[in-house]
Each structure stands twice: as C-alpha cells, then as structure tokens.
Amino acid sequence: MSATKHSLARWRVRAGYPLALACLWLSQPTPQTLRLGFLVGLFGLLLRAAAAGHLRKHEALATTGPYACTRNPLYLGSAMLAAGFAVAAASVWVAVLLACYLALFYPAVMRQEEQELRQHYGEQFDAYAARVPRFWPRLRLAEVRNWSFSWRNYLRNREYETAVGFAIALYLLWLRYQFG
C-alpha cells in the first residue's frame, strides 16, 4: 500500500469513529425510517456482495460483472449504505455529514487506487477506464449478463463484515429510537 493510500485509509477510519458518534447523536429514527433505511441500504449491501463475490484481488483486473457498469461498485454500494443509514437516522444533518465524508475521501481514494491499477495493468486498465464510468453506473444488458459470483471470493474479501456493520448501525439506531 502506498504511503498516500495508507494515509488516506488511516484518516478515513479515524474520521469515521467521531462521525459515527455524531450521526448517532443527531439521529431521530422512527420505525418507518428504520424500515425504509434498511431497504435503501439493502441495495448497497447487495451491490457490495455482488462486487466482492466477483472480485479476485491481486489476481486479475475486474472488468466484468458489476465492474462492467462502474469501476467502483464497492464504493457505490457503500454510498448506498450511507444513504440508507441517513434515511434510517431521519436527520438532514446526518445526511449532510455523511455526504461530506464521502465527498472528502472517496474521490481521492478512487484516484489513488486507479493510479495503482494503471501502474500494474497499464494499457489494459486505460482501455477499461475509457469505456466504464468511475462511479455512476452505466447499465447495459450485455454487461449485466456476464456476472459471476463466488462465495469463496465473498468470504476471502471479508464482505460479510460490511453486512454485520450495517446491522449493528441499524440496531444502534433502533436503540436510539427506543431509549432516546
């Protein structure tokens, strides 16, 4: 991991803890917003699961499956999870904080990861980057047909941790609703 990427990752995690506490404190969840937030977040979980189950890190450049629609399906899924959490929290301030966090860290991290992929895969990555958008997906039937999923990849990429984290976040919001 490069020094820049390591620094970004470290600050992203460090900033995440106080952000989570602030979001919990600012939240005003209701049973309805918790249900709706779960549904929004579920789309993010499913996208991340599909991407992680397709990804063979450090073995090959992922260009098919979810990676044929967006170069960053994991980050897009995380953004959907953040949106689900914001809906569940029922607070404009939570939505603003999460949007600022994503806007601050995601573009820089995505550019850094792209530099590393370009160094490793060269022209193959350049051709891929020329035809697939960085973040917002472009859906085409031909691209969607070529999806594969491996539970082994899903587990090796430890994507279950994201599902557990989202479940814990919703549980904490439920506790906030129950006990104020």
mmCIF file of C-alpha atoms in Angstrom, residues 13 17 61 63 68 72 81 139 159-160 172 175:
data_model
loop_
_atom_site.group_PDB
_atom_site.id
_atom_site.type_symbol
_atom_site.label_atom_id
_atom_site.label_comp_id
_atom_site.label_asym_id
_atom_site.label_seq_id
_atom_site.Cartn_x
_atom_site.Cartn_y
_atom_site.Cartn_z
ATOM 1 C CA VAL A 13 -11.054 5.275 9.551
ATOM 2 C CA TYR A 17 -15.438 6.976 14.609
ATOM 3 C CA LEU A 61 -8.269 -6.728 -13.298
ATOM 4 C CA THR A 63 -13.785 -5.688 -15.774
ATOM 5 C CA ALA A 68 -18.544 -3.609 -16.277
ATOM 6 C CA ASN A 72 -16.059 1.286 -8.215
ATOM 7 C CA LEU A 81 -25.351 2.098 2.608
ATOM 8 C CA LEU A 139 -26.205 -0.286 -17.226
ATOM 9 C CA GLU A 159 -17.563 -8.639 2.722
ATOM 10 C CA TYR A 160 -19.686 -10.170 5.484
ATOM 11 C CA LEU A 172 -27.908 1.275 17.404
ATOM 12 C CA LEU A 175 -31.839 1.603 20.448
#
